[in-house]
């Protein structure tokens, strides 16, 4: 064997075997990183502890380690570990990121869809495909809010990447979909960009096609379009299947009922149907007692699929057009809620005569905002809280070869009265973050009168 080839191989082994150093990547002095031991590339893995200090002001803390990506290009990385939390108010997650030589993010994965919170112990894993232009790979853990996190058996393994689809096949679907349907398609110079991508596709790996699509989405700059890579999609679907929705309405006080409407990230018809039925049944169960109205909480609804949400709320929304999507050509497509088949029949039928207070906030996003828009213009209805996230366009989902999905902001929206929605939703009653929105909304409901008891 030639000496230079032997030296190259030895350098490769050394670079891959080097033990990465852990450091506090976020949170400043509000989070303490301690008890760091071991190597993520060994069989035993690494361990560490991340703790929030009592008087913290930072929203989260993170610990990270950096690896040279040169010898990981074209590899599929798996980061796994056991996360043991103690009084973790907002949960803990794993994450990985690949950057190019200029520090630009090329790929990112996180277990944020499935955080470990409270006081518990659970295993988590995420996978990342390393693009061919990657220069650095970062791995890490995040602790949000208060509490402590002990991570053990934290391992990083790599294996050659097997493409599930060719880059050309993926781009053959993605490019025309973005060009023809994106609201801001004109922001991309297609006469230059498309020929470039077509020429480069022959030498691309699957993961590089995703990097190219991410770049196109960034050029759209609409704040809502996104690419969900196959590994991320599998994780999302697995969590939705494992944790079926189980919503329950409750009475806050005499005659006033409360329902929390969470987000739903799932394409499974079975999961969507279960969500819809659970929400509709929850409304049924306290319909008679809710004579003075409903408090619909969307503050934690970060989006997903809007149809199970509005269908589950059919009893409050009724059969009218609730809003419209308007495409780039001006074509309007109204949306409506439909009644949901369920095991319990509603004892009170439609509740469209009941007053409704809708709670929104900065985490109310995408489909959550569509639900909020669906209540706009409804009689005896008022929204409370803070401005929403601002993802108020309608997304068009495009299935990609290999299992990814591309969501394209393809339409603007307007409410049932034809008022166009641009950006963040402003609540009818803007509240300071320190004011309890639930109580403020309940006070208003008490002034609206109650339906006569039956």
PDB file of N, CA and C in Angstrom, residues 83-173:
ATOM      1  N   UNK A  83     -32.741   9.818  28.602  1.00  0.00           N
ATOM      2  CA  UNK A  83     -32.942  11.128  29.200  1.00  0.00           C
ATOM      3  C   UNK A  83     -33.744  10.961  30.492  1.00  0.00           C
ATOM      4  N   UNK A  84     -33.138  11.332  31.609  1.00  0.00           N
ATOM      5  CA  UNK A  84     -33.807  11.270  32.909  1.00  0.00           C
ATOM      6  C   UNK A  84     -34.014  12.697  33.400  1.00  0.00           C
ATOM      7  N   UNK A  85     -35.265  13.119  33.498  1.00  0.00           N
ATOM      8  CA  UNK A  85     -35.577  14.490  33.885  1.00  0.00           C
ATOM      9  C   UNK A  85     -36.079  14.542  35.322  1.00  0.00           C
ATOM     10  N   UNK A  86     -35.854  15.683  35.941  1.00  0.00           N
ATOM     11  CA  UNK A  86     -36.334  15.931  37.294  1.00  0.00           C
ATOM     12  C   UNK A  86     -37.010  17.295  37.327  1.00  0.00           C
ATOM     13  N   UNK A  87     -38.323  17.290  37.514  1.00  0.00           N
ATOM     14  CA  UNK A  87     -39.111  18.532  37.560  1.00  0.00           C
ATOM     15  C   UNK A  87     -38.844  19.413  36.345  1.00  0.00           C
ATOM     16  N   UNK A  88     -38.724  18.782  35.179  1.00  0.00           N
ATOM     17  CA  UNK A  88     -38.481  19.518  33.933  1.00  0.00           C
ATOM     18  C   UNK A  88     -39.800  20.091  33.436  1.00  0.00           C
ATOM     19  N   UNK A  89     -39.970  21.396  33.587  1.00  0.00           N
ATOM     20  CA  UNK A  89     -41.268  22.016  33.320  1.00  0.00           C
ATOM     21  C   UNK A  89     -41.667  21.981  31.853  1.00  0.00           C
ATOM     22  N   UNK A  90     -40.681  22.080  30.950  1.00  0.00           N
ATOM     23  CA  UNK A  90     -41.006  22.114  29.524  1.00  0.00           C
ATOM     24  C   UNK A  90     -40.331  21.007  28.729  1.00  0.00           C
ATOM     25  N   UNK A  91     -39.565  20.167  29.386  1.00  0.00           N
ATOM     26  CA  UNK A  91     -39.035  18.986  28.726  1.00  0.00           C
ATOM     27  C   UNK A  91     -37.623  19.124  28.187  1.00  0.00           C
ATOM     28  N   UNK A  92     -37.083  17.970  27.782  1.00  0.00           N
ATOM     29  CA  UNK A  92     -35.719  17.878  27.266  1.00  0.00           C
ATOM     30  C   UNK A  92     -35.716  17.103  25.957  1.00  0.00           C
ATOM     31  N   UNK A  93     -34.763  17.430  25.081  1.00  0.00           N
ATOM     32  CA  UNK A  93     -34.707  16.810  23.759  1.00  0.00           C
ATOM     33  C   UNK A  93     -33.266  16.599  23.314  1.00  0.00           C
ATOM     34  N   UNK A  94     -33.105  15.723  22.310  1.00  0.00           N
ATOM     35  CA  UNK A  94     -31.846  15.549  21.593  1.00  0.00           C
ATOM     36  C   UNK A  94     -31.891  16.378  20.318  1.00  0.00           C
ATOM     37  N   UNK A  95     -30.712  16.739  19.791  1.00  0.00           N
ATOM     38  CA  UNK A  95     -30.673  17.418  18.498  1.00  0.00           C
ATOM     39  C   UNK A  95     -29.340  17.160  17.801  1.00  0.00           C
ATOM     40  N   UNK A  96     -29.359  17.283  16.463  1.00  0.00           N
ATOM     41  CA  UNK A  96     -28.159  17.201  15.620  1.00  0.00           C
ATOM     42  C   UNK A  96     -28.275  18.216  14.498  1.00  0.00           C
ATOM     43  N   UNK A  97     -27.106  18.716  14.062  1.00  0.00           N
ATOM     44  CA  UNK A  97     -27.084  19.703  12.982  1.00  0.00           C
ATOM     45  C   UNK A  97     -25.825  19.526  12.159  1.00  0.00           C
ATOM     46  N   UNK A  98     -25.949  19.730  10.847  1.00  0.00           N
ATOM     47  CA  UNK A  98     -24.796  19.717   9.943  1.00  0.00           C
ATOM     48  C   UNK A  98     -24.677  21.089   9.296  1.00  0.00           C
ATOM     49  N   UNK A  99     -23.471  21.680   9.350  1.00  0.00           N
ATOM     50  CA  UNK A  99     -23.215  23.002   8.776  1.00  0.00           C
ATOM     51  C   UNK A  99     -22.174  22.909   7.675  1.00  0.00           C
ATOM     52  N   UNK A 100     -22.227  23.878   6.747  1.00  0.00           N
ATOM     53  CA  UNK A 100     -21.191  23.934   5.720  1.00  0.00           C
ATOM     54  C   UNK A 100     -20.002  24.748   6.232  1.00  0.00           C
ATOM     55  N   UNK A 101     -19.048  25.019   5.343  1.00  0.00           N
ATOM     56  CA  UNK A 101     -17.815  25.703   5.744  1.00  0.00           C
ATOM     57  C   UNK A 101     -18.061  27.138   6.200  1.00  0.00           C
ATOM     58  N   UNK A 102     -19.212  27.717   5.816  1.00  0.00           N
ATOM     59  CA  UNK A 102     -19.534  29.096   6.179  1.00  0.00           C
ATOM     60  C   UNK A 102     -20.459  29.171   7.387  1.00  0.00           C
ATOM     61  N   UNK A 103     -20.733  28.034   8.004  1.00  0.00           N
ATOM     62  CA  UNK A 103     -21.617  28.017   9.163  1.00  0.00           C
ATOM     63  C   UNK A 103     -23.087  27.984   8.818  1.00  0.00           C
ATOM     64  N   UNK A 104     -23.406  27.787   7.548  1.00  0.00           N
ATOM     65  CA  UNK A 104     -24.802  27.703   7.140  1.00  0.00           C
ATOM     66  C   UNK A 104     -25.351  26.319   7.467  1.00  0.00           C
ATOM     67  N   UNK A 105     -26.540  26.290   8.049  1.00  0.00           N
ATOM     68  CA  UNK A 105     -27.150  25.014   8.404  1.00  0.00           C
ATOM     69  C   UNK A 105     -27.619  24.278   7.157  1.00  0.00           C
ATOM     70  N   UNK A 106     -27.177  23.036   7.009  1.00  0.00           N
ATOM     71  CA  UNK A 106     -27.577  22.206   5.877  1.00  0.00           C
ATOM     72  C   UNK A 106     -28.631  21.178   6.258  1.00  0.00           C
ATOM     73  N   UNK A 107     -28.581  20.701   7.484  1.00  0.00           N
ATOM     74  CA  UNK A 107     -29.541  19.692   7.937  1.00  0.00           C
ATOM     75  C   UNK A 107     -29.689  19.801   9.444  1.00  0.00           C
ATOM     76  N   UNK A 108     -30.888  19.499   9.927  1.00  0.00           N
ATOM     77  CA  UNK A 108     -31.160  19.587  11.357  1.00  0.00           C
ATOM     78  C   UNK A 108     -32.220  18.571  11.735  1.00  0.00           C
ATOM     79  N   UNK A 109     -32.025  17.908  12.865  1.00  0.00           N
ATOM     80  CA  UNK A 109     -33.026  16.984  13.399  1.00  0.00           C
ATOM     81  C   UNK A 109     -33.103  17.169  14.910  1.00  0.00           C
ATOM     82  N   UNK A 110     -34.292  16.944  15.448  1.00  0.00           N
ATOM     83  CA  UNK A 110     -34.513  17.101  16.879  1.00  0.00           C
ATOM     84  C   UNK A 110     -35.616  16.154  17.322  1.00  0.00           C
ATOM     85  N   UNK A 111     -35.615  15.831  18.600  1.00  0.00           N
ATOM     86  CA  UNK A 111     -36.709  15.035  19.161  1.00  0.00           C
ATOM     87  C   UNK A 111     -37.753  15.931  19.815  1.00  0.00           C
ATOM     88  N   UNK A 112     -37.818  17.195  19.381  1.00  0.00           N
ATOM     89  CA  UNK A 112     -38.739  18.171  19.962  1.00  0.00           C
ATOM     90  C   UNK A 112     -40.189  17.713  19.882  1.00  0.00           C
ATOM     91  N   UNK A 113     -40.529  16.925  18.863  1.00  0.00           N
ATOM     92  CA  UNK A 113     -41.895  16.434  18.737  1.00  0.00           C
ATOM     93  C   UNK A 113     -42.257  15.503  19.883  1.00  0.00           C
ATOM     94  N   UNK A 114     -41.244  14.976  20.571  1.00  0.00           N
ATOM     95  CA  UNK A 114     -41.470  13.986  21.630  1.00  0.00           C
ATOM     96  C   UNK A 114     -40.568  14.271  22.833  1.00  0.00           C
ATOM     97  N   UNK A 115     -40.750  15.419  23.503  1.00  0.00           N
ATOM     98  CA  UNK A 115     -39.872  15.781  24.618  1.00  0.00           C
ATOM     99  C   UNK A 115     -40.083  14.875  25.829  1.00  0.00           C
ATOM    100  N   UNK A 116     -39.062  14.798  26.660  1.00  0.00           N
ATOM    101  CA  UNK A 116     -39.150  14.077  27.930  1.00  0.00           C
ATOM    102  C   UNK A 116     -39.295  15.129  29.021  1.00  0.00           C
ATOM    103  N   UNK A 117     -40.420  15.133  29.716  1.00  0.00           N
ATOM    104  CA  UNK A 117     -40.682  16.181  30.693  1.00  0.00           C
ATOM    105  C   UNK A 117     -41.064  15.644  32.051  1.00  0.00           C
ATOM    106  N   UNK A 118     -41.292  16.586  32.980  1.00  0.00           N
ATOM    107  CA  UNK A 118     -41.658  16.204  34.334  1.00  0.00           C
ATOM    108  C   UNK A 118     -40.504  15.514  35.038  1.00  0.00           C
ATOM    109  N   UNK A 119     -40.833  14.472  35.773  1.00  0.00           N
ATOM    110  CA  UNK A 119     -39.822  13.633  36.415  1.00  0.00           C
ATOM    111  C   UNK A 119     -39.992  12.226  35.876  1.00  0.00           C
ATOM    112  N   UNK A 120     -39.160  11.884  34.921  1.00  0.00           N
ATOM    113  CA  UNK A 120     -39.306  10.591  34.251  1.00  0.00           C
ATOM    114  C   UNK A 120     -37.990  10.187  33.607  1.00  0.00           C
ATOM    115  N   UNK A 121     -37.976   8.998  33.038  1.00  0.00           N
ATOM    116  CA  UNK A 121     -36.781   8.462  32.376  1.00  0.00           C
ATOM    117  C   UNK A 121     -37.243   7.783  31.097  1.00  0.00           C
ATOM    118  N   UNK A 122     -36.653   8.178  29.965  1.00  0.00           N
ATOM    119  CA  UNK A 122     -37.092   7.620  28.689  1.00  0.00           C
ATOM    120  C   UNK A 122     -35.960   7.648  27.683  1.00  0.00           C
ATOM    121  N   UNK A 123     -35.993   6.716  26.742  1.00  0.00           N
ATOM    122  CA  UNK A 123     -35.006   6.659  25.661  1.00  0.00           C
ATOM    123  C   UNK A 123     -35.508   7.467  24.473  1.00  0.00           C
ATOM    124  N   UNK A 124     -34.596   8.137  23.809  1.00  0.00           N
ATOM    125  CA  UNK A 124     -34.926   8.887  22.604  1.00  0.00           C
ATOM    126  C   UNK A 124     -33.806   8.680  21.583  1.00  0.00           C
ATOM    127  N   UNK A 125     -34.154   8.797  20.310  1.00  0.00           N
ATOM    128  CA  UNK A 125     -33.153   8.699  19.244  1.00  0.00           C
ATOM    129  C   UNK A 125     -33.594   9.541  18.065  1.00  0.00           C
ATOM    130  N   UNK A 126     -32.632  10.061  17.336  1.00  0.00           N
ATOM    131  CA  UNK A 126     -32.891  10.823  16.119  1.00  0.00           C
ATOM    132  C   UNK A 126     -31.855  10.436  15.074  1.00  0.00           C
ATOM    133  N   UNK A 127     -32.208  10.592  13.800  1.00  0.00           N
ATOM    134  CA  UNK A 127     -31.303  10.253  12.695  1.00  0.00           C
ATOM    135  C   UNK A 127     -31.065  11.480  11.829  1.00  0.00           C
ATOM    136  N   UNK A 128     -29.855  11.607  11.320  1.00  0.00           N
ATOM    137  CA  UNK A 128     -29.485  12.735  10.463  1.00  0.00           C
ATOM    138  C   UNK A 128     -28.655  12.234   9.296  1.00  0.00           C
ATOM    139  N   UNK A 129     -29.033  12.636   8.088  1.00  0.00           N
ATOM    140  CA  UNK A 129     -28.238  12.348   6.901  1.00  0.00           C
ATOM    141  C   UNK A 129     -27.255  13.501   6.697  1.00  0.00           C
ATOM    142  N   UNK A 130     -25.983  13.187   6.583  1.00  0.00           N
ATOM    143  CA  UNK A 130     -24.953  14.222   6.472  1.00  0.00           C
ATOM    144  C   UNK A 130     -24.738  14.581   5.002  1.00  0.00           C
ATOM    145  N   UNK A 131     -25.030  15.826   4.605  1.00  0.00           N
ATOM    146  CA  UNK A 131     -24.840  16.243   3.215  1.00  0.00           C
ATOM    147  C   UNK A 131     -23.370  16.212   2.805  1.00  0.00           C
ATOM    148  N   UNK A 132     -23.148  16.151   1.499  1.00  0.00           N
ATOM    149  CA  UNK A 132     -21.783  16.062   0.985  1.00  0.00           C
ATOM    150  C   UNK A 132     -21.005  17.364   1.156  1.00  0.00           C
ATOM    151  N   UNK A 133     -21.691  18.490   1.363  1.00  0.00           N
ATOM    152  CA  UNK A 133     -21.011  19.765   1.575  1.00  0.00           C
ATOM    153  C   UNK A 133     -20.810  20.084   3.052  1.00  0.00           C
ATOM    154  N   UNK A 134     -21.181  19.172   3.934  1.00  0.00           N
ATOM    155  CA  UNK A 134     -21.072  19.439   5.369  1.00  0.00           C
ATOM    156  C   UNK A 134     -19.613  19.549   5.798  1.00  0.00           C
ATOM    157  N   UNK A 135     -19.338  20.482   6.677  1.00  0.00           N
ATOM    158  CA  UNK A 135     -17.996  20.672   7.221  1.00  0.00           C
ATOM    159  C   UNK A 135     -17.938  20.314   8.711  1.00  0.00           C
ATOM    160  N   UNK A 136     -19.047  20.582   9.413  1.00  0.00           N
ATOM    161  CA  UNK A 136     -19.111  20.294  10.840  1.00  0.00           C
ATOM    162  C   UNK A 136     -20.450  19.648  11.177  1.00  0.00           C
ATOM    163  N   UNK A 137     -20.419  18.765  12.159  1.00  0.00           N
ATOM    164  CA  UNK A 137     -21.637  18.177  12.710  1.00  0.00           C
ATOM    165  C   UNK A 137     -21.676  18.507  14.195  1.00  0.00           C
ATOM    166  N   UNK A 138     -22.814  18.992  14.644  1.00  0.00           N
ATOM    167  CA  UNK A 138     -23.017  19.294  16.054  1.00  0.00           C
ATOM    168  C   UNK A 138     -24.068  18.344  16.616  1.00  0.00           C
ATOM    169  N   UNK A 139     -23.811  17.819  17.799  1.00  0.00           N
ATOM    170  CA  UNK A 139     -24.783  16.991  18.497  1.00  0.00           C
ATOM    171  C   UNK A 139     -25.036  17.632  19.851  1.00  0.00           C
ATOM    172  N   UNK A 140     -26.217  17.391  20.416  1.00  0.00           N
ATOM    173  CA  UNK A 140     -26.461  18.017  21.705  1.00  0.00           C
ATOM    174  C   UNK A 140     -27.777  17.651  22.338  1.00  0.00           C
ATOM    175  N   UNK A 141     -27.999  18.260  23.500  1.00  0.00           N
ATOM    176  CA  UNK A 141     -29.240  18.095  24.251  1.00  0.00           C
ATOM    177  C   UNK A 141     -29.734  19.477  24.649  1.00  0.00           C
ATOM    178  N   UNK A 142     -31.040  19.595  24.837  1.00  0.00           N
ATOM    179  CA  UNK A 142     -31.664  20.854  25.246  1.00  0.00           C
ATOM    180  C   UNK A 142     -32.565  20.595  26.448  1.00  0.00           C
ATOM    181  N   UNK A 143     -32.519  21.481  27.411  1.00  0.00           N
ATOM    182  CA  UNK A 143     -33.452  21.483  28.536  1.00  0.00           C
ATOM    183  C   UNK A 143     -34.183  22.812  28.508  1.00  0.00           C
ATOM    184  N   UNK A 144     -35.500  22.758  28.372  1.00  0.00           N
ATOM    185  CA  UNK A 144     -36.310  23.976  28.340  1.00  0.00           C
ATOM    186  C   UNK A 144     -36.948  24.215  29.707  1.00  0.00           C
ATOM    187  N   UNK A 145     -36.930  25.468  30.131  1.00  0.00           N
ATOM    188  CA  UNK A 145     -37.560  25.797  31.398  1.00  0.00           C
ATOM    189  C   UNK A 145     -36.759  25.309  32.592  1.00  0.00           C
ATOM    190  N   UNK A 146     -37.482  25.046  33.672  1.00  0.00           N
ATOM    191  CA  UNK A 146     -36.845  24.652  34.929  1.00  0.00           C
ATOM    192  C   UNK A 146     -36.521  23.165  34.957  1.00  0.00           C
ATOM    193  N   UNK A 147     -35.813  22.765  36.040  1.00  0.00           N
ATOM    194  CA  UNK A 147     -35.553  21.354  36.267  1.00  0.00           C
ATOM    195  C   UNK A 147     -34.122  20.947  35.986  1.00  0.00           C
ATOM    196  N   UNK A 148     -33.944  19.634  35.881  1.00  0.00           N
ATOM    197  CA  UNK A 148     -32.615  19.065  35.635  1.00  0.00           C
ATOM    198  C   UNK A 148     -32.733  17.897  34.668  1.00  0.00           C
ATOM    199  N   UNK A 149     -31.648  17.663  33.942  1.00  0.00           N
ATOM    200  CA  UNK A 149     -31.595  16.583  32.962  1.00  0.00           C
ATOM    201  C   UNK A 149     -30.307  15.791  33.140  1.00  0.00           C
ATOM    202  N   UNK A 150     -30.443  14.482  33.324  1.00  0.00           N
ATOM    203  CA  UNK A 150     -29.297  13.578  33.332  1.00  0.00           C
ATOM    204  C   UNK A 150     -29.369  12.707  32.083  1.00  0.00           C
ATOM    205  N   UNK A 151     -28.317  12.766  31.280  1.00  0.00           N
ATOM    206  CA  UNK A 151     -28.262  11.981  30.044  1.00  0.00           C
ATOM    207  C   UNK A 151     -27.229  10.878  30.217  1.00  0.00           C
ATOM    208  N   UNK A 152     -27.609   9.656  29.867  1.00  0.00           N
ATOM    209  CA  UNK A 152     -26.680   8.529  29.934  1.00  0.00           C
ATOM    210  C   UNK A 152     -26.798   7.707  28.659  1.00  0.00           C
ATOM    211  N   UNK A 153     -25.796   6.859  28.429  1.00  0.00           N
ATOM    212  CA  UNK A 153     -25.774   5.992  27.253  1.00  0.00           C
ATOM    213  C   UNK A 153     -25.998   6.794  25.960  1.00  0.00           C
ATOM    214  N   UNK A 154     -25.419   7.992  25.920  1.00  0.00           N
ATOM    215  CA  UNK A 154     -25.551   8.851  24.746  1.00  0.00           C
ATOM    216  C   UNK A 154     -24.553   8.386  23.692  1.00  0.00           C
ATOM    217  N   UNK A 155     -25.064   7.808  22.624  1.00  0.00           N
ATOM    218  CA  UNK A 155     -24.210   7.198  21.604  1.00  0.00           C
ATOM    219  C   UNK A 155     -24.482   7.802  20.230  1.00  0.00           C
ATOM    220  N   UNK A 156     -23.406   7.903  19.460  1.00  0.00           N
ATOM    221  CA  UNK A 156     -23.498   8.341  18.072  1.00  0.00           C
ATOM    222  C   UNK A 156     -22.910   7.253  17.189  1.00  0.00           C
ATOM    223  N   UNK A 157     -23.717   6.732  16.287  1.00  0.00           N
ATOM    224  CA  UNK A 157     -23.247   5.706  15.352  1.00  0.00           C
ATOM    225  C   UNK A 157     -23.478   6.187  13.928  1.00  0.00           C
ATOM    226  N   UNK A 158     -22.654   5.679  13.017  1.00  0.00           N
ATOM    227  CA  UNK A 158     -22.746   6.075  11.611  1.00  0.00           C
ATOM    228  C   UNK A 158     -22.761   4.846  10.725  1.00  0.00           C
ATOM    229  N   UNK A 159     -23.507   4.944   9.642  1.00  0.00           N
ATOM    230  CA  UNK A 159     -23.511   3.881   8.647  1.00  0.00           C
ATOM    231  C   UNK A 159     -23.672   4.511   7.272  1.00  0.00           C
ATOM    232  N   UNK A 160     -23.186   3.847   6.221  1.00  0.00           N
ATOM    233  CA  UNK A 160     -23.312   4.404   4.871  1.00  0.00           C
ATOM    234  C   UNK A 160     -24.768   4.703   4.537  1.00  0.00           C
ATOM    235  N   UNK A 161     -24.950   5.820   3.886  1.00  0.00           N
ATOM    236  CA  UNK A 161     -26.291   6.271   3.541  1.00  0.00           C
ATOM    237  C   UNK A 161     -26.794   5.547   2.303  1.00  0.00           C
ATOM    238  N   UNK A 162     -27.972   4.949   2.407  1.00  0.00           N
ATOM    239  CA  UNK A 162     -28.618   4.304   1.263  1.00  0.00           C
ATOM    240  C   UNK A 162     -29.753   5.203   0.792  1.00  0.00           C
ATOM    241  N   UNK A 163     -29.630   5.739  -0.412  1.00  0.00           N
ATOM    242  CA  UNK A 163     -30.654   6.635  -0.932  1.00  0.00           C
ATOM    243  C   UNK A 163     -31.953   5.885  -1.184  1.00  0.00           C
ATOM    244  N   UNK A 164     -33.056   6.429  -0.653  1.00  0.00           N
ATOM    245  CA  UNK A 164     -34.377   5.844  -0.900  1.00  0.00           C
ATOM    246  C   UNK A 164     -34.949   6.332  -2.221  1.00  0.00           C
ATOM    247  N   UNK A 165     -34.408   7.431  -2.732  1.00  0.00           N
ATOM    248  CA  UNK A 165     -34.850   7.982  -4.018  1.00  0.00           C
ATOM    249  C   UNK A 165     -33.705   8.804  -4.586  1.00  0.00           C
ATOM    250  N   UNK A 166     -33.682   8.956  -5.894  1.00  0.00           N
ATOM    251  CA  UNK A 166     -32.625   9.747  -6.522  1.00  0.00           C
ATOM    252  C   UNK A 166     -32.913  11.230  -6.344  1.00  0.00           C
ATOM    253  N   UNK A 167     -31.856  12.018  -6.334  1.00  0.00           N
ATOM    254  CA  UNK A 167     -32.014  13.463  -6.222  1.00  0.00           C
ATOM    255  C   UNK A 167     -32.826  14.009  -7.390  1.00  0.00           C
ATOM    256  N   UNK A 168     -32.593  13.462  -8.585  1.00  0.00           N
ATOM    257  CA  UNK A 168     -33.331  13.924  -9.768  1.00  0.00           C
ATOM    258  C   UNK A 168     -34.822  13.688  -9.611  1.00  0.00           C
ATOM    259  N   UNK A 169     -35.197  12.510  -9.099  1.00  0.00           N
ATOM    260  CA  UNK A 169     -36.617  12.194  -8.929  1.00  0.00           C
ATOM    261  C   UNK A 169     -37.273  13.130  -7.919  1.00  0.00           C
ATOM    262  N   UNK A 170     -36.546  13.443  -6.853  1.00  0.00           N
ATOM    263  CA  UNK A 170     -37.091  14.338  -5.831  1.00  0.00           C
ATOM    264  C   UNK A 170     -37.263  15.746  -6.385  1.00  0.00           C
ATOM    265  N   UNK A 171     -36.233  16.246  -7.069  1.00  0.00           N
ATOM    266  CA  UNK A 171     -36.301  17.601  -7.617  1.00  0.00           C
ATOM    267  C   UNK A 171     -37.302  17.703  -8.760  1.00  0.00           C
ATOM    268  N   UNK A 172     -37.523  16.608  -9.482  1.00  0.00           N
ATOM    269  CA  UNK A 172     -38.520  16.610 -10.559  1.00  0.00           C
ATOM    270  C   UNK A 172     -39.919  16.896 -10.028  1.00  0.00           C
ATOM    271  N   UNK A 173     -40.164  16.556  -8.774  1.00  0.00           N
ATOM    272  CA  UNK A 173     -41.458  16.837  -8.148  1.00  0.00           C
ATOM    273  C   UNK A 173     -41.438  18.196  -7.454  1.00  0.00           C
TER     274      UNK A 173
END
